[in-house]
Tab-separated table of C-alpha atoms in Angstrom:
chain	number	residue	atom	x	y	z
A	1	MET	CA	85.266	71.395	96.626
A	2	ALA	CA	84.436	75.015	97.468
A	3	ALA	CA	81.455	76.621	95.770
A	4	ASN	CA	83.703	78.641	93.473
A	5	GLY	CA	85.692	75.559	92.591
A	6	ARG	CA	88.753	76.588	94.623
A	7	ASP	CA	89.488	73.912	97.158
A	8	LEU	CA	93.020	75.096	98.005
A	9	ASP	CA	93.675	78.276	99.952
A	10	VAL	CA	97.262	78.589	98.706
A	11	VAL	CA	99.349	76.774	96.151
A	12	VAL	CA	103.148	77.022	96.331
A	13	PHE	CA	104.610	76.820	92.828
A	14	GLY	CA	108.307	75.936	93.050
A	15	ALA	CA	108.168	74.342	96.491
A	16	THR	CA	111.351	72.277	95.981
A	17	GLY	CA	113.644	75.320	96.043
A	18	VAL	CA	115.431	76.561	99.168
A	19	THR	CA	112.855	79.257	99.960
A	20	GLY	CA	109.950	77.232	98.574
A	21	ARG	CA	110.628	74.466	101.100
A	22	GLN	CA	110.508	77.031	103.900
A	23	VAL	CA	107.215	78.428	102.671
A	24	ALA	CA	105.858	74.845	102.575
A	25	ALA	CA	107.095	74.202	106.101
A	26	TYR	CA	105.401	77.365	107.342
A	27	LEU	CA	102.091	76.479	105.727
A	28	SER	CA	102.259	73.017	107.246
A	29	GLY	CA	102.126	74.613	110.672
A	30	THR	CA	98.741	76.182	109.902
A	31	ASP	CA	95.261	74.695	109.360
A	32	ALA	CA	95.176	75.869	105.710
A	33	HIS	CA	94.308	73.652	102.807
A	34	TRP	CA	97.336	74.184	100.627
A	35	GLY	CA	99.004	72.617	97.632
A	36	ALA	CA	102.456	72.269	96.253
A	37	ALA	CA	102.953	72.406	92.493
A	38	GLY	CA	105.831	71.482	90.236
A	39	ARG	CA	106.851	69.357	87.276
A	40	ASP	CA	107.128	66.119	89.309
A	41	PRO	CA	104.577	65.659	92.141
A	42	ALA	CA	106.432	62.558	93.419
A	43	LYS	CA	109.676	64.556	93.760
A	44	LEU	CA	107.713	67.310	95.466
A	45	GLU	CA	106.441	64.918	98.111
A	46	ARG	CA	109.867	63.488	98.736
A	47	THR	CA	111.532	66.854	98.979
A	48	LEU	CA	108.875	68.378	101.257
A	49	ALA	CA	109.011	65.346	103.528
A	50	GLU	CA	112.639	66.307	104.293
A	51	VAL	CA	111.409	69.508	105.995
A	52	GLY	CA	108.318	67.902	107.534
A	53	ALA	CA	105.929	69.630	105.176
A	54	THR	CA	102.763	67.789	104.149
A	55	PRO	CA	100.636	69.570	101.540
A	56	THR	CA	96.939	68.820	101.218
A	57	GLU	CA	97.714	67.903	97.647
A	58	THR	CA	100.500	67.967	95.134
A	59	LEU	CA	99.832	69.197	91.603
A	60	ALA	CA	101.679	68.838	88.311
A	61	ALA	CA	102.456	72.221	86.749
A	62	GLU	CA	105.280	73.538	84.617
A	63	LEU	CA	106.114	76.778	82.912
A	64	SER	CA	106.095	75.341	79.424
A	65	ASP	CA	102.595	73.922	79.813
A	66	ALA	CA	99.957	76.708	79.888
A	67	ASP	CA	97.145	74.219	80.497
A	68	SER	CA	98.808	72.915	83.659
A	69	LEU	CA	99.334	76.455	84.947
A	70	GLY	CA	95.701	77.250	84.248
A	71	ALA	CA	94.533	74.134	86.046
A	72	MET	CA	96.712	75.076	89.062
A	73	ALA	CA	95.382	78.610	89.155
A	74	ARG	CA	91.753	77.461	88.982
A	75	ARG	CA	92.255	75.315	92.098
A	76	ALA	CA	93.884	78.054	94.143
A	77	LYS	CA	92.665	81.161	95.886
A	78	VAL	CA	96.290	82.359	95.944
A	79	VAL	CA	99.316	81.188	93.980
A	80	LEU	CA	102.728	81.849	95.602
A	81	ASN	CA	105.394	81.736	92.855
A	82	LEU	CA	108.862	80.696	94.026
A	83	VAL	CA	110.251	79.912	90.547
A	84	GLY	CA	112.924	82.550	89.869
A	85	PRO	CA	114.661	84.389	88.450
A	86	TYR	CA	111.365	85.977	87.490
A	87	THR	CA	112.105	87.991	84.385
A	88	PRO	CA	112.334	84.922	82.128
A	89	ARG	CA	109.901	82.739	84.043
A	90	ALA	CA	107.050	84.509	85.857
A	91	ARG	CA	104.932	85.958	83.085
A	92	PRO	CA	103.081	82.704	82.217
A	93	VAL	CA	102.189	82.177	85.892
A	94	ILE	CA	100.865	85.745	86.263
A	95	GLU	CA	98.889	85.405	83.057
A	96	ALA	CA	97.327	82.135	84.215
A	97	CYS	CA	96.367	83.624	87.582
A	98	VAL	CA	94.752	86.712	86.077
A	99	ALA	CA	92.812	84.597	83.566
A	100	ALA	CA	91.673	82.116	86.251
A	101	GLY	CA	90.865	84.712	88.942
A	102	ALA	CA	93.532	83.582	91.458
A	103	HIS	CA	95.534	86.070	93.505
A	104	TYR	CA	99.311	85.942	92.880
A	105	ALA	CA	102.416	86.794	94.913
A	106	ASP	CA	106.147	86.363	94.329
A	107	LEU	CA	109.527	87.416	95.711
A	108	THR	CA	111.072	89.188	92.734
A	109	GLY	CA	113.227	92.228	93.187
A	110	GLU	CA	113.612	92.653	89.436
A	111	ILE	CA	112.069	96.110	89.186
A	112	PRO	CA	112.344	96.429	85.357
A	113	PHE	CA	110.299	93.236	85.080
A	114	VAL	CA	107.800	94.441	87.704
A	115	ARG	CA	107.287	97.582	85.603
A	116	GLU	CA	106.536	95.395	82.589
A	117	MET	CA	103.922	93.426	84.531
A	118	VAL	CA	102.306	96.622	85.833
A	119	THR	CA	102.036	97.956	82.278
A	120	GLU	CA	100.708	94.669	80.894
A	121	PHE	CA	98.471	93.329	83.663
A	122	HIS	CA	97.318	96.101	86.034
A	123	VAL	CA	94.096	96.890	84.238
A	124	ALA	CA	93.241	93.267	83.435
A	125	ALA	CA	93.932	92.145	87.041
A	126	ALA	CA	91.827	94.999	88.444
A	127	GLU	CA	88.929	94.099	86.174
A	128	ALA	CA	89.232	90.429	87.232
A	129	GLY	CA	89.355	91.283	90.924
A	130	VAL	CA	92.839	89.728	91.191
A	131	LYS	CA	95.696	90.962	93.374
A	132	VAL	CA	99.075	90.618	91.626
A	133	VAL	CA	101.623	91.268	94.347
A	134	GLN	CA	105.326	91.221	93.490
A	135	VAL	CA	108.366	92.048	95.669
A	136	CYS	CA	106.538	90.405	98.589
A	137	GLY	CA	109.412	89.312	100.853
A	138	PHE	CA	112.140	91.060	102.770
A	139	GLU	CA	112.097	93.332	99.811
A	140	ALA	CA	109.727	95.102	100.141
A	141	LEU	CA	106.974	94.007	102.515
A	142	PRO	CA	108.366	95.188	105.892
A	143	PRO	CA	109.432	98.709	104.867
A	144	ASP	CA	106.430	99.164	102.524
A	145	VAL	CA	103.933	98.307	105.241
A	146	ALA	CA	105.849	100.302	107.854
A	147	VAL	CA	105.861	103.474	105.743
A	148	MET	CA	102.110	103.039	105.128
A	149	LEU	CA	101.612	102.767	108.906
A	150	ALA	CA	103.605	105.991	109.351
A	151	ALA	CA	101.512	107.746	106.691
A	152	GLU	CA	98.276	106.650	108.325
A	153	ALA	CA	99.474	107.745	111.774
A	154	ALA	CA	100.465	111.170	110.356
A	155	ARG	CA	96.993	111.685	108.932
A	156	GLU	CA	95.211	110.405	112.032
A	157	ARG	CA	97.264	112.337	114.599
A	158	PHE	CA	98.029	115.589	112.772
A	159	GLY	CA	95.954	115.659	109.574
A	160	GLU	CA	99.260	115.888	107.667
A	161	GLU	CA	101.121	113.975	104.990
A	162	LEU	CA	104.672	112.629	105.095
A	163	ALA	CA	107.408	114.913	103.945
A	164	GLU	CA	110.557	112.894	104.764
A	165	VAL	CA	111.034	109.237	105.520
A	166	ASP	CA	114.256	107.551	106.707
A	167	VAL	CA	114.388	103.790	106.979
A	168	ALA	CA	117.305	101.852	108.470
A	169	VAL	CA	117.607	98.092	108.857
A	170	ALA	CA	119.857	96.650	111.546
A	171	ILE	CA	120.928	93.059	111.900
A	172	THR	CA	120.779	92.450	115.653
A	173	GLY	CA	121.604	88.743	115.821
A	174	THR	CA	123.512	86.304	113.634
A	175	PRO	CA	124.455	82.607	113.742
A	176	PRO	CA	127.454	81.684	115.950
A	177	GLY	CA	130.909	81.608	114.469
A	178	PRO	CA	132.404	83.527	111.562
A	179	PRO	CA	130.045	84.572	108.739
A	180	ARG	CA	129.947	82.385	105.625
A	181	PRO	CA	129.535	83.609	102.027
A	182	SER	CA	126.295	81.670	101.823
A	183	ASP	CA	124.897	83.583	104.811
A	184	MET	CA	124.781	86.783	102.880
A	185	ILE	CA	123.398	87.352	99.367
A	186	SER	CA	121.502	84.389	98.022
A	187	GLY	CA	121.975	82.766	94.667
A	188	GLY	CA	118.495	83.946	93.701
A	189	THR	CA	119.498	87.554	94.319
A	190	PHE	CA	122.685	87.108	92.280
A	191	GLN	CA	120.673	85.718	89.364
A	192	SER	CA	118.151	88.584	89.693
A	193	ILE	CA	120.966	91.095	89.392
A	194	ALA	CA	122.071	89.383	86.174
A	195	GLU	CA	118.537	89.584	84.821
A	196	MET	CA	118.239	93.290	85.635
A	197	VAL	CA	121.562	94.121	84.036
A	198	GLY	CA	120.478	92.346	80.844
A	199	HIS	CA	116.917	93.731	80.779
A	200	ARG	CA	115.888	95.813	77.766
A	201	ASP	CA	114.714	98.558	80.195
A	202	PRO	CA	117.670	98.732	82.600
A	203	GLU	CA	117.147	102.343	83.583
A	204	ALA	CA	114.026	101.301	85.507
A	205	LEU	CA	116.439	99.822	88.025
A	206	ASN	CA	117.734	103.278	88.921
A	207	ASP	CA	114.319	104.964	88.928
A	208	PRO	CA	112.425	105.582	92.195
A	209	ALA	CA	109.357	106.305	90.093
A	210	ALA	CA	109.665	103.212	87.915
A	211	LEU	CA	106.253	101.930	88.981
A	212	ILE	CA	104.340	105.210	88.754
A	213	ALA	CA	102.260	105.758	85.620
A	214	ASP	CA	101.560	109.516	85.921
A	215	PRO	CA	104.459	111.266	84.171
A	216	ARG	CA	104.187	114.487	86.192
A	217	LEU	CA	104.104	112.670	89.507
A	218	ALA	CA	106.951	110.404	88.379
A	219	ASP	CA	109.137	113.428	87.563
A	220	ALA	CA	108.305	114.956	90.954
A	221	VAL	CA	109.369	111.759	92.705
A	222	ARG	CA	112.658	111.714	90.786
A	223	ARG	CA	113.427	115.300	91.742
A	224	ARG	CA	112.410	114.942	95.345
A	225	SER	CA	113.645	111.443	96.140
A	226	PRO	CA	116.492	110.166	93.913
A	227	ILE	CA	118.173	106.872	94.840
A	228	VAL	CA	121.397	107.926	96.554
A	229	LEU	CA	124.180	105.375	97.028
A	230	ARG	CA	126.747	107.274	99.077
A	231	PRO	CA	127.106	106.306	102.727
A	232	ARG	CA	125.968	108.759	105.430
A	233	ARG	CA	125.652	109.059	109.175
A	234	ASP	CA	122.344	109.584	110.962
A	235	ALA	CA	121.563	111.965	113.800
A	236	ARG	CA	123.012	109.516	116.326
A	237	GLY	CA	126.194	109.102	114.316
A	238	THR	CA	125.416	105.573	113.121
A	239	VAL	CA	126.953	104.757	109.754
A	240	ILE	CA	124.263	104.111	107.151
A	241	GLY	CA	125.382	102.198	104.075
A	242	PRO	CA	123.288	101.492	100.932
A	243	MET	CA	120.484	98.975	101.511
A	244	ALA	CA	121.573	95.382	101.245
A	245	PRO	CA	121.238	93.278	99.197
A	246	ALA	CA	120.166	96.064	96.768
A	247	PRO	CA	119.149	99.713	97.182
A	248	PHE	CA	117.154	99.799	93.888
A	249	ILE	CA	114.102	97.817	94.978
A	250	ASN	CA	112.208	99.290	97.900
A	251	PRO	CA	112.076	102.955	96.735
A	252	ALA	CA	110.060	102.167	93.605
A	253	VAL	CA	107.624	99.949	95.569
A	254	ILE	CA	107.102	102.464	98.391
A	255	GLN	CA	106.598	105.379	96.013
A	256	ARG	CA	103.987	103.333	94.076
A	257	THR	CA	102.189	102.650	97.340
A	258	ALA	CA	102.078	106.372	98.091
A	259	ALA	CA	100.898	107.263	94.567
A	260	LEU	CA	98.100	104.656	94.414
A	261	SER	CA	96.995	105.445	97.970
A	262	ALA	CA	96.736	109.139	97.173
A	263	ALA	CA	94.763	108.411	93.984
A	264	GLU	CA	92.449	106.121	95.903
A	265	ARG	CA	91.714	108.897	98.448
A	266	GLY	CA	91.274	111.407	95.681
A	267	VAL	CA	93.992	113.764	96.888
A	268	SER	CA	97.013	115.302	95.262
A	269	THR	CA	100.073	115.466	97.494
A	270	ASP	CA	103.725	116.238	96.946
A	271	PRO	CA	105.937	113.139	97.098
A	272	PHE	CA	107.987	112.552	100.240
A	273	ARG	CA	111.756	112.251	100.288
A	274	TYR	CA	112.594	108.609	100.975
A	275	ARG	CA	116.016	107.339	102.121
A	276	GLU	CA	116.936	103.912	103.329
A	277	GLY	CA	120.024	101.970	104.229
A	278	ILE	CA	121.621	99.365	106.421
A	279	ALA	CA	122.718	100.576	109.884
A	280	LEU	CA	126.308	99.668	110.713
A	281	ASP	CA	126.589	100.365	114.442
A	282	GLY	CA	129.377	99.525	116.860
A	283	PRO	CA	131.968	100.874	119.267
A	284	ALA	CA	133.730	104.148	118.351
A	285	PHE	CA	136.996	102.393	117.565
A	286	THR	CA	135.281	100.430	114.786
A	287	LEU	CA	134.199	103.555	112.921
A	288	PRO	CA	136.872	103.239	110.220
A	289	LEU	CA	135.858	99.616	109.578
A	290	ARG	CA	132.196	100.507	109.412
A	291	LEU	CA	132.823	103.410	107.059
A	292	GLY	CA	134.938	101.083	104.927
A	293	ALA	CA	132.181	98.482	104.829
A	294	ALA	CA	129.593	101.129	103.827
A	295	GLY	CA	131.955	102.349	101.153
A	296	ALA	CA	132.431	98.870	99.789
A	297	LEU	CA	128.644	98.394	99.629
A	298	ALA	CA	128.304	101.692	97.840
A	299	GLY	CA	131.039	100.859	95.375
A	300	THR	CA	129.427	97.595	94.436
A	301	GLN	CA	126.047	99.318	93.880
A	302	VAL	CA	127.645	102.098	91.832
A	303	GLY	CA	129.202	99.388	89.672
A	304	ILE	CA	125.819	97.760	89.107
A	305	ARG	CA	124.320	101.127	88.250
A	306	ALA	CA	127.101	101.760	85.729
A	307	LEU	CA	126.461	98.397	84.082
A	308	THR	CA	122.789	99.257	83.538
A	309	ARG	CA	123.900	102.407	81.626
A	310	ALA	CA	126.214	100.546	79.261
A	311	ARG	CA	125.399	99.840	75.639
A	312	PRO	CA	122.888	97.011	75.060
A	313	ALA	CA	125.479	94.723	73.482
A	314	VAL	CA	127.817	95.191	76.468
A	315	ARG	CA	125.004	94.550	78.980
A	316	THR	CA	123.895	91.418	77.131
A	317	ARG	CA	127.423	89.985	77.299
A	318	VAL	CA	127.907	90.946	80.926
A	319	ALA	CA	124.489	89.545	81.957
A	320	GLY	CA	125.342	86.237	80.241
A	321	ALA	CA	128.678	86.071	81.990
A	322	LEU	CA	127.083	86.858	85.341
A	323	ARG	CA	124.407	84.161	84.897
A	324	SER	CA	127.184	81.597	84.348
A	325	ALA	CA	129.647	82.827	86.960
A	326	LEU	CA	127.406	83.762	89.873
A	327	PRO	CA	125.842	81.183	92.246
A	328	SER	CA	122.552	79.682	91.126
A	329	SER	CA	119.166	80.049	92.794
A	330	GLY	CA	119.901	77.056	95.033
A	331	PHE	CA	122.828	78.804	96.756
A	332	GLY	CA	122.026	79.790	100.298
A	333	PRO	CA	122.721	79.258	103.983
A	334	ALA	CA	122.788	75.892	105.687
A	335	ALA	CA	119.561	74.850	107.393
A	336	ASP	CA	121.093	75.111	110.865
A	337	ARG	CA	121.972	78.762	110.245
A	338	LEU	CA	118.511	80.047	109.364
A	339	GLU	CA	116.947	80.544	112.810
A	340	PRO	CA	119.472	82.640	114.869
A	341	TRP	CA	119.132	85.819	112.797
A	342	ARG	CA	117.420	88.852	114.332
A	343	TRP	CA	116.766	92.089	112.496
A	344	ARG	CA	114.851	95.342	112.788
A	345	PHE	CA	113.576	98.093	110.526
A	346	ASP	CA	113.327	101.563	112.038
A	347	VAL	CA	111.204	104.182	110.266
A	348	ASP	CA	111.715	107.810	111.204
A	349	ALA	CA	109.133	109.963	109.377
A	350	VAL	CA	108.638	113.755	109.433
A	351	THR	CA	105.274	115.225	108.432
A	352	THR	CA	104.562	118.323	106.373
A	353	GLY	CA	103.974	120.112	109.674
A	354	SER	CA	107.311	118.941	111.149
A	355	HIS	CA	105.770	116.318	113.480
A	356	ARG	CA	107.541	113.011	113.834
A	357	VAL	CA	106.193	109.460	113.564
A	358	GLY	CA	108.190	106.313	114.249
A	359	VAL	CA	107.509	102.740	113.200
A	360	THR	CA	109.538	99.682	114.138
A	361	VAL	CA	109.461	96.218	112.536
A	362	GLU	CA	111.158	93.476	114.526
A	363	ALA	CA	111.607	89.971	113.185
A	364	GLY	CA	113.631	86.783	113.412
A	365	GLY	CA	115.009	84.300	110.961
A	366	HIS	CA	117.344	84.735	108.000
A	367	PRO	CA	115.969	87.789	106.160
A	368	GLY	CA	116.307	86.379	102.638
A	369	TYR	CA	115.172	82.836	103.319
A	370	LEU	CA	113.387	81.973	106.544
A	371	ALA	CA	111.766	85.313	107.395
A	372	THR	CA	110.919	85.961	103.754
A	373	ALA	CA	109.338	82.518	103.439
A	374	ARG	CA	107.235	83.013	106.546
A	375	MET	CA	105.992	86.481	105.598
A	376	LEU	CA	105.141	85.380	102.034
A	377	GLY	CA	103.264	82.375	103.379
A	378	GLU	CA	101.292	84.482	105.830
A	379	ALA	CA	100.553	87.125	103.176
A	380	GLY	CA	99.175	84.358	100.965
A	381	LEU	CA	96.955	83.047	103.740
A	382	MET	CA	95.686	86.563	104.471
A	383	MET	CA	94.753	87.160	100.839
A	384	ALA	CA	93.007	83.780	100.733
A	385	GLU	CA	90.712	84.737	103.612
A	386	THR	CA	87.662	86.627	102.463
A	387	GLY	CA	87.392	90.137	103.931
A	388	LEU	CA	90.735	90.078	105.755
A	389	THR	CA	92.604	92.313	103.277
A	390	PRO	CA	91.438	95.498	101.499
A	391	ASP	CA	89.107	95.165	98.566
A	392	ARG	CA	91.722	96.246	96.043
A	393	ALA	CA	92.800	94.559	92.849
A	394	GLY	CA	95.400	95.057	90.140
A	395	CYS	CA	99.175	95.060	90.253
A	396	LEU	CA	99.543	96.064	93.927
A	397	THR	CA	102.378	96.597	96.303
A	398	PRO	CA	102.491	94.408	99.476
A	399	ALA	CA	101.163	97.263	101.643
A	400	LEU	CA	98.233	97.995	99.322
A	401	ALA	CA	97.363	94.310	98.923
A	402	ILE	CA	97.543	93.408	102.636
A	403	GLY	CA	96.634	96.702	104.295
A	404	THR	CA	97.298	97.476	107.950
A	405	GLY	CA	94.147	96.213	109.587
A	406	SER	CA	95.319	92.678	110.400
A	407	LEU	CA	99.066	93.005	110.853
A	408	GLU	CA	98.949	91.000	114.078
A	409	ARG	CA	98.703	87.966	111.792
A	410	PHE	CA	102.384	88.414	111.029
A	411	GLU	CA	103.285	87.735	114.661
A	412	ARG	CA	102.977	83.990	114.057
A	413	ALA	CA	105.429	84.544	111.208
A	414	GLY	CA	107.810	86.073	113.761
A	415	MET	CA	107.364	89.703	112.698
A	416	ARG	CA	105.890	92.550	114.751
A	417	PHE	CA	104.979	96.099	113.689
A	418	THR	CA	104.923	98.883	116.307
A	419	VAL	CA	103.918	102.522	115.802
A	420	ALA	CA	105.496	105.021	118.218
């Protein structure tokens, strides 16, 4: 037992789920002391054996039992929460971690819920020295860290801040054969959409400043950098559609990173204009198809935005129907279709002095399952290691929690950051 009573570097809560099993498999390939927690430890062991994962220990913990959550958090340096959707389920886990002094990370993209947690737990977590890190997967770790790298490069090279940031993600490799529905948006994402539609604060979903506390700065972000859903073409003519699976997640996280970073440095800067999307490249003759695909993505997202602006009674009914009709959290790609994926984020940033900075993130594995699991697992291991991540606490973004000083650690998770 460690001197502080924490004998487990990381505990995976919800390790029997599709992504949870992949996190467990990743941790099994390291020398970490890690645990898996769930309602039935025996079932945990059987399920994890199927993917060759062997935790140091299995623990009994369930959402309805606060004592079990507290016991789990007291054993762990970091708790990785894979039990979603998060709006109805994550608060007790966050509360237990803050009370016990364990760092916490999850994969939620439910921005209205994240805003709730920031309001409720930021001060308490900061006082306890705890990092509470949400949206710590494909959304929004790669673009969040990449934009922070661009901002640091702009200051180091030119003494300037960022003025404009464009981020495009491109899928560069996919499994053989025709695409399957389960290859695309996961059941967890579908259920998260239902939760956001039904949330009592749905407008936070459309707000790029949803996670910024300063009203004046928040208004400046909204004016400078609204979330735009219409397709566009970049300088090379590539069609850029709205970010998939959702364009409402990364902007709020990235703008919070910029706001907290500026406050930490004691400076007041104008917000940068942030745009993102999925790059739909191809031969010239496919342009109509690519424009059509971008338009279809935009139409879907406009529909979701419209739902969040409906009357509460309507949203409640629609959210209930979506929960029942959409695939559940266990819906996802087959195991043999997780590895072949390749994808890349390209960040093109312009400084206040019109200089340019580029950052590229290259990775492999299914973005929503395999790559997300690996990056979450590595982020947890980094936070568990004393002195490896910045000495910050509170409700943090991935970039603020992890920092940029040890990004080479993500290479064993199959992800590389490059600053041009």
